[in-house]
Amino acid sequence: MDILDEIRSNLTANVNLTEEVKDKIFELTILFHQNFPDVSLERIKEKVKDVKLGRIGVFERKGPIIYDTVKNEICFSNKKLQEDYDANHLMMKGVLALISSTDTYYGFNKDDKLKALNVGYTEMLANFLVGNEGVCDYEEELLATNLISQIIGEDTLFNAYFNNDADAIFRKMIEAEVSY
């Protein structure tokens, strides 16, 4: 059985999601895999077994979507979703978080030291994969991420994100500073 079949099987067995949500996660996973076939899908394969959807409270200032790695829960802000957000784009960010997650964080956001960069890079990847027909709350993070990627290299960000390696980014930043 190939990895996509295993993901589909695990999604089918998940009692926490509607069929529509399962189909969307699978569709976006396929899209990701078509664009980045060398990135492992082992983490999402395990996470989709029991991933849940949740809500971000009205008074929480976390944006329109967050992925809680500890609870394995993709949370949406009902208030924000009533605004002009692209649901496909938001779900893609959830799928990216599932693909790049550890038990405590996703991407290279270990210890929240690179939180803004992680947010910007997730936004950038989602834009590349599905575009964004709605509101973007992270334009400044996108700009900063783009500038940093020019300094340390796009490959460094990509590999650090999917290997959960914040130290690689710090090393490249130090090297870039020394070389100027």
XYZ file of N, CA, C and O in Angstrom:
720
model
N 0.856 -1.175 0.000
C 0.000 0.000 0.000
C 0.900 1.235 0.000
O 1.816 1.333 0.798
N 0.631 2.160 -0.903
C 1.473 3.357 -0.921
C 0.983 4.355 0.127
O -0.103 4.221 0.686
N 1.801 5.363 0.381
C 1.552 6.305 1.477
C 0.213 7.031 1.320
O -0.498 7.243 2.302
N -0.158 7.398 0.102
C -1.428 8.096 -0.098
C -2.615 7.183 0.219
O -3.612 7.632 0.792
N -2.498 5.911 -0.110
C -3.558 4.954 0.242
C -3.673 4.813 1.754
O -4.778 4.715 2.296
N -2.527 4.802 2.437
C -2.535 4.713 3.894
C -3.168 5.955 4.519
O -3.928 5.855 5.490
N -2.858 7.121 3.966
C -3.447 8.368 4.463
C -4.960 8.326 4.250
O -5.726 8.666 5.158
N -5.389 7.907 3.072
C -6.828 7.824 2.777
C -7.510 6.869 3.752
O -8.575 7.168 4.300
N -6.888 5.735 3.998
C -7.451 4.744 4.921
C -7.554 5.312 6.337
O -8.577 5.139 7.017
N -6.510 5.991 6.790
C -6.525 6.584 8.131
C -7.565 7.692 8.245
O -8.221 7.836 9.278
N -7.715 8.474 7.195
C -8.747 9.514 7.194
C -10.140 8.892 7.249
O -11.010 9.358 7.984
N -10.337 7.848 6.491
C -11.642 7.172 6.471
C -12.022 6.679 7.859
O -13.181 6.763 8.265
N -11.035 6.198 8.598
C -11.289 5.662 9.939
C -11.480 6.749 10.996
O -11.942 6.469 12.099
N -11.146 7.991 10.679
C -11.249 9.084 11.639
C -12.713 9.449 11.863
O -13.403 9.890 10.943
N -13.180 9.288 13.094
C -14.585 9.569 13.419
C -14.818 11.036 13.785
O -15.962 11.452 13.983
N -13.745 11.821 13.873
C -13.853 13.216 14.298
C -14.180 14.191 13.163
O -14.507 15.342 13.432
N -14.067 13.751 11.919
C -14.211 14.649 10.776
C -15.379 14.246 9.891
O -15.689 13.061 9.765
N -15.963 15.244 9.234
C -17.004 14.954 8.244
C -16.344 14.435 6.967
O -15.135 14.632 6.746
N -17.133 13.819 6.124
C -16.610 13.314 4.849
C -16.049 14.453 4.001
O -15.034 14.300 3.338
N -16.709 15.599 4.051
C -16.261 16.757 3.274
C -14.865 17.216 3.731
O -14.001 17.500 2.901
N -14.645 17.259 5.021
C -13.345 17.673 5.555
C -12.292 16.619 5.227
O -11.170 16.954 4.828
N -12.626 15.358 5.370
C -11.688 14.278 5.023
C -11.270 14.379 3.560
O -10.083 14.266 3.242
N -12.252 14.598 2.685
C -11.957 14.725 1.254
C -11.061 15.918 0.971
O -10.137 15.835 0.154
N -11.308 17.042 1.645
C -10.503 18.252 1.421
C -9.064 18.029 1.897
O -8.112 18.389 1.210
N -8.897 17.431 3.071
C -7.543 17.150 3.573
C -6.809 16.233 2.603
O -5.644 16.461 2.281
N -7.493 15.213 2.125
C -6.851 14.271 1.203
C -6.498 14.961 -0.112
O -5.392 14.791 -0.638
N -7.409 15.752 -0.647
C -7.166 16.492 -1.891
C -5.938 17.400 -1.755
O -5.076 17.441 -2.639
N -5.845 18.115 -0.648
C -4.715 19.028 -0.442
C -3.414 18.265 -0.195
O -2.338 18.719 -0.595
N -3.508 17.109 0.432
C -2.325 16.270 0.636
C -1.794 15.775 -0.702
O -0.580 15.782 -0.946
N -2.684 15.363 -1.586
C -2.277 14.927 -2.928
C -1.602 16.076 -3.674
O -0.548 15.903 -4.287
N -2.207 17.248 -3.608
C -1.629 18.427 -4.258
C -0.229 18.710 -3.726
O 0.709 18.952 -4.495
N -0.075 18.660 -2.412
C 1.240 18.867 -1.814
C 2.226 17.826 -2.334
O 3.344 18.155 -2.742
N 1.816 16.566 -2.316
C 2.700 15.465 -2.727
C 3.097 15.581 -4.202
O 4.231 15.263 -4.566
N 2.196 16.058 -5.036
C 2.522 16.261 -6.447
C 3.588 17.335 -6.624
O 4.443 17.237 -7.502
N 3.541 18.350 -5.787
C 4.507 19.452 -5.886
C 5.813 19.161 -5.164
O 6.865 19.668 -5.556
N 5.748 18.394 -4.093
C 6.933 18.100 -3.283
C 7.005 16.598 -2.985
O 6.848 16.163 -1.839
N 7.245 15.780 -4.016
C 7.212 14.325 -3.839
C 8.294 13.775 -2.909
O 8.154 12.655 -2.402
N 9.336 14.548 -2.660
C 10.421 14.062 -1.808
C 10.196 14.316 -0.317
O 10.967 13.837 0.509
N 9.164 15.069 0.024
C 8.864 15.339 1.432
C 8.062 14.163 1.989
O 7.068 13.739 1.403
N 8.505 13.660 3.112
C 7.833 12.533 3.755
C 6.420 12.901 4.202
O 6.194 13.987 4.740
N 5.513 11.970 4.009
C 4.131 12.149 4.463
C 3.827 11.267 5.668
O 2.666 11.084 6.028
N 4.858 10.735 6.298
C 4.667 9.839 7.445
C 3.943 10.523 8.600
O 3.092 9.924 9.247
N 4.279 11.766 8.865
C 3.651 12.463 9.998
C 2.167 12.684 9.773
O 1.355 12.426 10.659
N 1.812 13.151 8.587
C 0.386 13.383 8.329
C -0.363 12.056 8.319
O -1.507 11.983 8.753
N 0.293 11.007 7.848
C -0.351 9.689 7.845
C -0.794 9.308 9.256
O -1.900 8.810 9.459
N 0.059 9.578 10.239
C -0.276 9.252 11.629
C -1.260 10.259 12.220
O -2.194 9.894 12.920
N -1.048 11.529 11.926
C -1.873 12.584 12.525
C -3.331 12.519 12.089
O -4.222 12.838 12.866
N -3.586 12.118 10.830
C -4.975 12.133 10.344
C -5.831 11.035 10.960
O -7.056 11.068 10.826
N -5.224 10.109 11.662
C -6.002 9.051 12.311
C -7.010 9.633 13.294
O -8.120 9.117 13.435
N -6.589 10.712 13.997
C -7.476 11.259 15.020
C -7.473 12.781 15.094
O -7.871 13.360 16.090
N -7.034 13.440 14.020
C -7.075 14.902 14.002
C -8.523 15.363 14.148
O -9.457 14.693 13.705
N -8.686 16.499 14.814
C -10.005 17.075 15.048
C -10.031 18.506 14.528
O -8.986 19.114 14.346
N -11.227 19.013 14.335
C -11.404 20.437 14.070
C -11.906 21.067 15.353
O -12.690 20.464 16.084
N -11.435 22.277 15.615
C -11.859 22.992 16.810
C -12.089 24.455 16.498
O -11.986 24.885 15.352
N -12.376 25.187 17.535
C -12.660 26.616 17.388
C -11.668 27.448 18.184
O -11.265 27.069 19.276
N -11.367 28.595 17.615
C -10.592 29.600 18.330
C -11.616 30.535 18.955
O -12.525 31.013 18.266
N -11.483 30.793 20.236
C -12.434 31.646 20.938
C -12.449 33.066 20.405
O -11.475 33.557 19.837
N -13.560 33.729 20.606
C -13.765 35.097 20.130
C -12.702 36.045 20.685
O -12.252 36.956 19.998
N -12.259 35.816 21.905
C -11.317 36.738 22.540
C -9.862 36.310 22.393
O -8.966 36.976 22.896
N -9.619 35.199 21.711
C -8.248 34.765 21.461
C -7.741 35.449 20.203
O -8.415 35.476 19.186
N -6.545 35.985 20.265
C -5.966 36.676 19.116
C -4.931 35.779 18.468
O -3.740 35.954 18.660
N -5.403 34.810 17.719
C -4.511 33.832 17.123
C -4.628 33.767 15.612
O -4.030 32.913 14.997
N -5.413 34.616 15.010
C -5.607 34.552 13.575
C -6.779 33.660 13.208
O -7.492 33.164 14.073
N -6.964 33.426 11.911
C -8.125 32.652 11.475
C -7.958 31.135 11.649
O -8.939 30.410 11.676
N -6.715 30.655 11.758
C -6.467 29.219 11.898
C -5.196 28.986 12.699
O -4.221 29.745 12.564
N -5.215 27.956 13.530
C -4.006 27.481 14.207
C -4.067 25.963 14.238
O -5.146 25.372 14.178
N -2.914 25.368 14.314
C -2.854 23.927 14.516
C -2.242 23.690 15.888
O -1.118 24.112 16.143
N -2.992 23.047 16.756
C -2.525 22.698 18.098
C -1.915 21.306 18.012
O -2.636 20.305 17.891
N -0.588 21.248 18.039
C 0.107 19.970 17.875
C -0.146 19.016 19.035
O -0.217 17.813 18.839
N -0.266 19.549 20.232
C -0.467 18.706 21.409
C -1.838 18.024 21.359
O -1.960 16.823 21.607
N -2.868 18.787 21.011
C -4.230 18.235 20.927
C -4.523 17.605 19.567
O -5.567 16.988 19.391
N -3.613 17.801 18.602
C -3.832 17.356 17.220
C -5.177 17.890 16.718
O -6.061 17.145 16.306
N -5.269 19.217 16.761
C -6.524 19.875 16.437
C -6.267 21.095 15.555
O -5.458 21.956 15.897
N -6.960 21.145 14.417
C -6.922 22.316 13.551
C -8.075 23.204 14.003
O -9.234 22.804 13.938
N -7.743 24.397 14.478
C -8.752 25.289 15.049
C -8.981 26.485 14.130
O -8.034 27.093 13.641
N -10.250 26.810 13.945
C -10.644 27.937 13.113
C -11.380 28.965 13.964
O -12.073 28.614 14.912
N -11.259 30.211 13.582
C -12.000 31.289 14.225
C -13.305 31.490 13.468
O -13.297 31.916 12.306
N -14.421 31.185 14.117
C -15.722 31.384 13.463
C -15.921 32.837 13.059
O -16.447 33.130 11.991
N -15.494 33.744 13.924
C -15.645 35.171 13.631
C -14.861 35.546 12.379
O -15.358 36.242 11.497
N -13.597 35.077 12.298
C -12.766 35.393 11.128
C -13.304 34.742 9.864
O -13.208 35.314 8.786
N -13.867 33.523 9.992
C -14.374 32.829 8.816
C -15.589 33.522 8.211
O -15.920 33.306 7.053
N -16.242 34.370 8.994
C -17.371 35.139 8.465
C -16.881 36.299 7.613
O -17.657 36.904 6.884
N -15.590 36.602 7.728
C -14.991 37.653 6.909
C -14.572 37.041 5.569
O -14.882 35.891 5.275
N -13.812 37.762 4.797
C -13.472 37.344 3.440
C -12.166 36.531 3.399
O -11.180 36.952 2.812
N -12.179 35.358 4.041
C -11.016 34.471 4.025
C -11.249 33.350 3.022
O -12.385 32.952 2.767
N -10.176 32.838 2.477
C -10.217 31.732 1.523
C -10.106 30.426 2.317
O -9.030 30.099 2.835
N -11.199 29.683 2.428
C -11.231 28.463 3.240
C -10.245 27.416 2.725
O -9.619 26.690 3.515
N -10.078 27.321 1.424
C -9.132 26.362 0.841
C -7.700 26.684 1.278
O -6.922 25.802 1.629
N -7.377 27.964 1.254
C -6.058 28.428 1.685
C -5.834 28.125 3.175
O -4.779 27.636 3.563
N -6.847 28.391 3.989
C -6.718 28.133 5.423
C -6.530 26.642 5.696
O -5.687 26.261 6.521
N -7.284 25.801 4.999
C -7.142 24.366 5.212
C -5.773 23.877 4.731
O -5.182 22.987 5.341
N -5.249 24.481 3.671
C -3.912 24.104 3.207
C -2.880 24.394 4.287
O -1.956 23.613 4.495
N -3.048 25.497 5.003
C -2.126 25.805 6.100
C -2.237 24.748 7.198
O -1.232 24.362 7.794
N -3.442 24.243 7.437
C -3.611 23.153 8.393
C -2.923 21.886 7.929
O -2.266 21.196 8.715
N -3.031 21.571 6.651
C -2.378 20.384 6.098
C -0.857 20.525 6.170
O -0.154 19.572 6.527
N -0.343 21.705 5.864
C 1.100 21.938 5.981
C 1.577 21.726 7.414
O 2.652 21.150 7.649
N 0.786 22.171 8.368
C 1.134 21.971 9.772
C 1.144 20.483 10.111
O 2.054 20.002 10.804
N 0.167 19.733 9.622
C 0.135 18.291 9.870
C 1.358 17.597 9.275
O 1.961 16.721 9.900
N 1.733 17.991 8.069
C 2.863 17.367 7.385
C 4.176 17.650 8.112
O 5.045 16.789 8.194
N 4.312 18.850 8.661
C 5.593 19.271 9.255
C 5.593 19.242 10.778
O 6.479 19.811 11.405
N 4.639 18.568 11.385
C 4.504 18.650 12.842
C 5.348 17.631 13.593
O 5.646 16.552 13.104
N 5.715 18.041 14.789
C 6.290 17.136 15.782
C 5.199 16.974 16.843
O 4.063 17.351 16.609
N 5.552 16.494 18.000
C 4.557 16.376 19.065
C 4.286 17.704 19.759
O 3.316 17.824 20.505
N 5.151 18.712 19.537
C 4.998 19.971 20.264
C 4.986 21.228 19.383
O 4.646 22.299 19.875
N 5.364 21.125 18.141
C 5.365 22.286 17.249
C 5.379 21.800 15.803
O 5.526 20.607 15.542
N 5.200 22.738 14.875
C 5.324 22.373 13.463
C 6.272 23.343 12.779
O 6.545 24.436 13.268
N 6.791 22.912 11.642
C 7.760 23.732 10.926
C 9.030 23.868 11.737
O 9.494 22.918 12.349
N 9.578 25.073 11.758
C 10.809 25.313 12.522
C 10.537 26.212 13.725
O 11.405 26.920 14.197
N 9.328 26.151 14.242
C 8.910 27.046 15.324
C 9.205 26.502 16.716
O 8.452 26.742 17.657
N 10.283 25.796 16.884
C 10.649 25.274 18.196
C 10.859 26.432 19.166
O 11.536 27.396 18.854
N 10.255 26.346 20.319
C 10.383 27.358 21.376
C 9.883 28.746 20.970
O 10.248 29.744 21.585
N 9.105 28.845 19.930
C 8.551 30.116 19.439
C 9.613 31.148 19.062
O 9.295 32.330 18.915
N 10.852 30.728 18.887
C 11.905 31.684 18.542
C 11.768 32.200 17.111
O 12.208 33.303 16.814
N 11.194 31.387 16.251
C 11.030 31.779 14.852
C 9.552 31.796 14.464
O 9.182 31.459 13.348
N 8.716 32.201 15.394
C 7.262 32.147 15.191
C 6.819 32.939 13.959
O 6.077 32.434 13.120
N 7.242 34.187 13.850
C 6.821 35.020 12.722
C 7.334 34.457 11.398
O 6.611 34.447 10.396
N 8.555 33.961 11.399
C 9.116 33.363 10.185
C 8.348 32.093 9.825
O 8.060 31.835 8.659
N 7.996 31.298 10.817
C 7.234 30.068 10.591
C 5.852 30.396 10.015
O 5.400 29.761 9.059
N 5.204 31.399 10.567
C 3.894 31.841 10.066
C 4.028 32.328 8.625
O 3.232 31.958 7.751
N 5.042 33.143 8.371
C 5.264 33.675 7.032
C 5.569 32.582 6.023
O 5.079 32.607 4.883
N 6.363 31.591 6.426
C 6.722 30.518 5.495
C 5.522 29.603 5.227
O 5.307 29.175 4.091
N 4.725 29.338 6.245
C 3.512 28.543 6.047
C 2.580 29.266 5.080
O 2.006 28.650 4.169
N 2.434 30.554 5.269
C 1.607 31.378 4.378
C 2.154 31.331 2.955
O 1.402 31.184 1.987
N 3.460 31.437 2.815
C 4.104 31.431 1.509
C 3.869 30.093 0.793
O 3.531 30.064 -0.403
N 4.039 28.992 1.519
C 3.817 27.673 0.926
C 2.355 27.490 0.506
O 2.075 26.978 -0.579
N 1.439 27.903 1.362
C 0.015 27.782 1.038
C -0.324 28.638 -0.185
O -1.095 28.201 -1.063
N 0.241 29.830 -0.270
C 0.023 30.686 -1.441
C 0.514 29.999 -2.703
O -0.154 30.031 -3.742
N 1.689 29.389 -2.623
C 2.259 28.695 -3.777
C 1.366 27.536 -4.212
O 1.134 27.323 -5.398
N 0.873 26.780 -3.247
C 0.121 25.560 -3.561
C -1.316 25.809 -4.003
O -1.790 25.162 -4.939
N -2.025 26.705 -3.333
C -3.452 26.897 -3.653
C -3.840 28.350 -3.891
O -4.998 28.634 -4.185
N -2.895 29.272 -3.735
C -3.233 30.684 -3.878
C -4.020 31.171 -2.675
O -4.191 30.453 -1.690
N -4.490 32.396 -2.756
C -5.295 32.967 -1.680
C -6.219 34.009 -2.282
O -5.784 35.076 -2.689
N -7.485 33.674 -2.313
C -8.496 34.570 -2.876
C -9.130 35.453 -1.800
O -10.112 36.132 -2.066
N -8.589 35.420 -0.592
C -9.205 36.162 0.500
C -8.228 37.055 1.226
O -7.160 37.407 0.727
N -8.595 37.370 2.435
C -7.815 38.238 3.306
C -6.511 37.533 3.701
O -6.477 36.327 3.902
N -5.454 38.318 3.813
C -4.181 37.813 4.334
C -3.804 38.661 5.541
O -3.611 39.861 5.423
N -3.712 38.014 6.692
C -3.336 38.711 7.917
C -1.823 38.802 8.104
O -1.365 39.404 9.065
N -1.075 38.193 7.210
C 0.360 38.029 7.453
C 1.233 38.622 6.348
O 2.260 38.060 5.984
N 0.844 39.787 5.836
C 1.627 40.409 4.775
C 3.027 40.796 5.232
O 3.995 40.620 4.496
N 3.146 41.322 6.445
C 4.468 41.693 6.961
C 5.351 40.467 7.151
O 6.541 40.488 6.828
N 4.765 39.376 7.675
C 5.526 38.151 7.857
C 5.960 37.573 6.510
O 7.070 37.058 6.376
N 5.084 37.684 5.509
C 5.430 37.228 4.163
C 6.603 38.018 3.595
O 7.536 37.437 3.018
N 6.555 39.330 3.754
C 7.654 40.167 3.260
C 8.972 39.830 3.956
O 10.011 39.677 3.306
N 8.934 39.703 5.269
C 10.143 39.368 6.023
C 10.656 37.989 5.639
O 11.871 37.790 5.470
N 9.754 37.039 5.474
C 10.159 35.680 5.089
C 10.808 35.679 3.716
O 11.828 35.020 3.497
N 10.243 36.432 2.805
C 10.820 36.525 1.472
C 12.228 37.115 1.526
O 13.151 36.616 0.873
N 12.407 38.161 2.306
C 13.742 38.768 2.439
C 14.733 37.792 3.066
O 15.867 37.656 2.594
N 14.311 37.130 4.121
C 15.199 36.167 4.790
C 15.543 35.017 3.861
O 16.695 34.548 3.835
N 14.579 34.574 3.055
C 14.866 33.474 2.129
C 15.902 33.887 1.083
O 16.690 33.050 0.637
N 15.919 35.175 0.732
C 16.928 35.660 -0.208
C 18.321 35.677 0.429
O 19.327 35.490 -0.252
N 18.368 35.881 1.723
C 19.646 35.949 2.436
C 20.192 34.556 2.741
O 21.370 34.285 2.510
N 19.346 33.680 3.247
C 19.857 32.372 3.682
C 19.561 31.249 2.690
O 20.084 30.148 2.835
N 18.721 31.520 1.705
C 18.412 30.525 0.679
C 17.055 29.875 0.889
O 16.702 29.503 2.004
N 16.339 29.747 -0.216
C 15.022 29.117 -0.161
C 15.111 27.659 0.274
O 14.247 27.165 1.002
N 16.159 26.970 -0.170
C 16.327 25.561 0.200
C 16.521 25.403 1.705
O 16.037 24.436 2.296
N 17.224 26.342 2.310
C 17.439 26.281 3.754
C 16.111 26.362 4.493
O 15.852 25.572 5.406
N 15.264 27.314 4.106
C 13.954 27.439 4.746
C 13.110 26.188 4.525
O 12.494 25.670 5.455
N 13.080 25.709 3.305
C 12.281 24.529 2.976
C 12.720 23.326 3.808
O 11.902 22.665 4.442
N 14.002 23.037 3.789
C 14.512 21.880 4.527
C 14.328 22.047 6.034
O 13.989 21.089 6.729
N 14.547 23.247 6.537
C 14.366 23.494 7.973
C 12.917 23.301 8.372
O 12.615 22.746 9.433
N 11.988 23.728 7.523
C 10.557 23.629 7.826
C 10.120 22.167 7.926
O 9.470 21.768 8.884
N 10.489 21.372 6.949
C 10.018 19.992 6.923
C 10.887 19.035 7.736
O 10.495 17.888 7.951
N 12.036 19.510 8.209
C 12.880 18.702 9.103
C 12.882 19.246 10.527
O 13.670 18.789 11.358
N 12.063 20.253 10.788
C 11.940 20.860 12.118
C 13.302 21.274 12.664
O 13.634 20.997 13.808
N 14.056 21.983 11.835
C 15.440 22.300 12.160
C 15.677 23.816 12.213
O 16.257 24.399 11.304
N 15.258 24.426 13.300
C 15.464 25.865 13.478
C 16.946 26.212 13.501
O 17.343 27.283 13.033
N 17.763 25.318 14.025
C 19.203 25.586 14.112
C 19.832 25.821 12.745
O 20.775 26.610 12.620
N 19.328 25.166 11.709
C 19.860 25.379 10.360
C 19.660 26.831 9.930
O 20.529 27.425 9.286
N 18.539 27.410 10.306
C 18.267 28.810 9.966
C 19.218 29.726 10.727
O 19.800 30.644 10.149
N 19.384 29.465 12.012
C 20.302 30.289 12.808
C 21.726 30.206 12.273
O 22.421 31.220 12.170
N 22.168 29.004 11.910
C 23.521 28.844 11.347
C 23.686 29.650 10.072
O 24.688 30.347 9.884
N 22.702 29.559 9.186
C 22.782 30.289 7.914
C 22.738 31.806 8.133
O 23.407 32.548 7.411
N 21.984 32.245 9.109
C 21.941 33.689 9.409
C 23.293 34.172 9.908
O 23.758 35.247 9.526
N 23.921 33.387 10.758
C 25.255 33.743 11.268
C 26.256 33.768 10.128
O 27.064 34.696 10.005
N 26.207 32.763 9.263
C 27.117 32.732 8.107
C 26.900 33.939 7.206
O 27.869 34.531 6.721
N 25.650 34.304 6.978
C 25.338 35.445 6.115
C 25.851 36.741 6.727
O 26.360 37.610 6.012
N 25.763 36.877 8.035
C 26.253 38.081 8.715
C 27.767 38.193 8.621
O 28.304 39.251 8.370
N 28.437 37.090 8.774
C 29.898 37.079 8.734
C 30.406 37.399 7.330
O 31.405 38.081 7.158
N 29.675 36.959 6.313
C 30.159 37.140 4.949
C 29.952 38.558 4.423
O 30.471 38.887 3.362
N 29.235 39.398 5.150
C 29.019 40.759 4.649
C 30.066 41.687 5.153
O 30.575 41.983 5.995
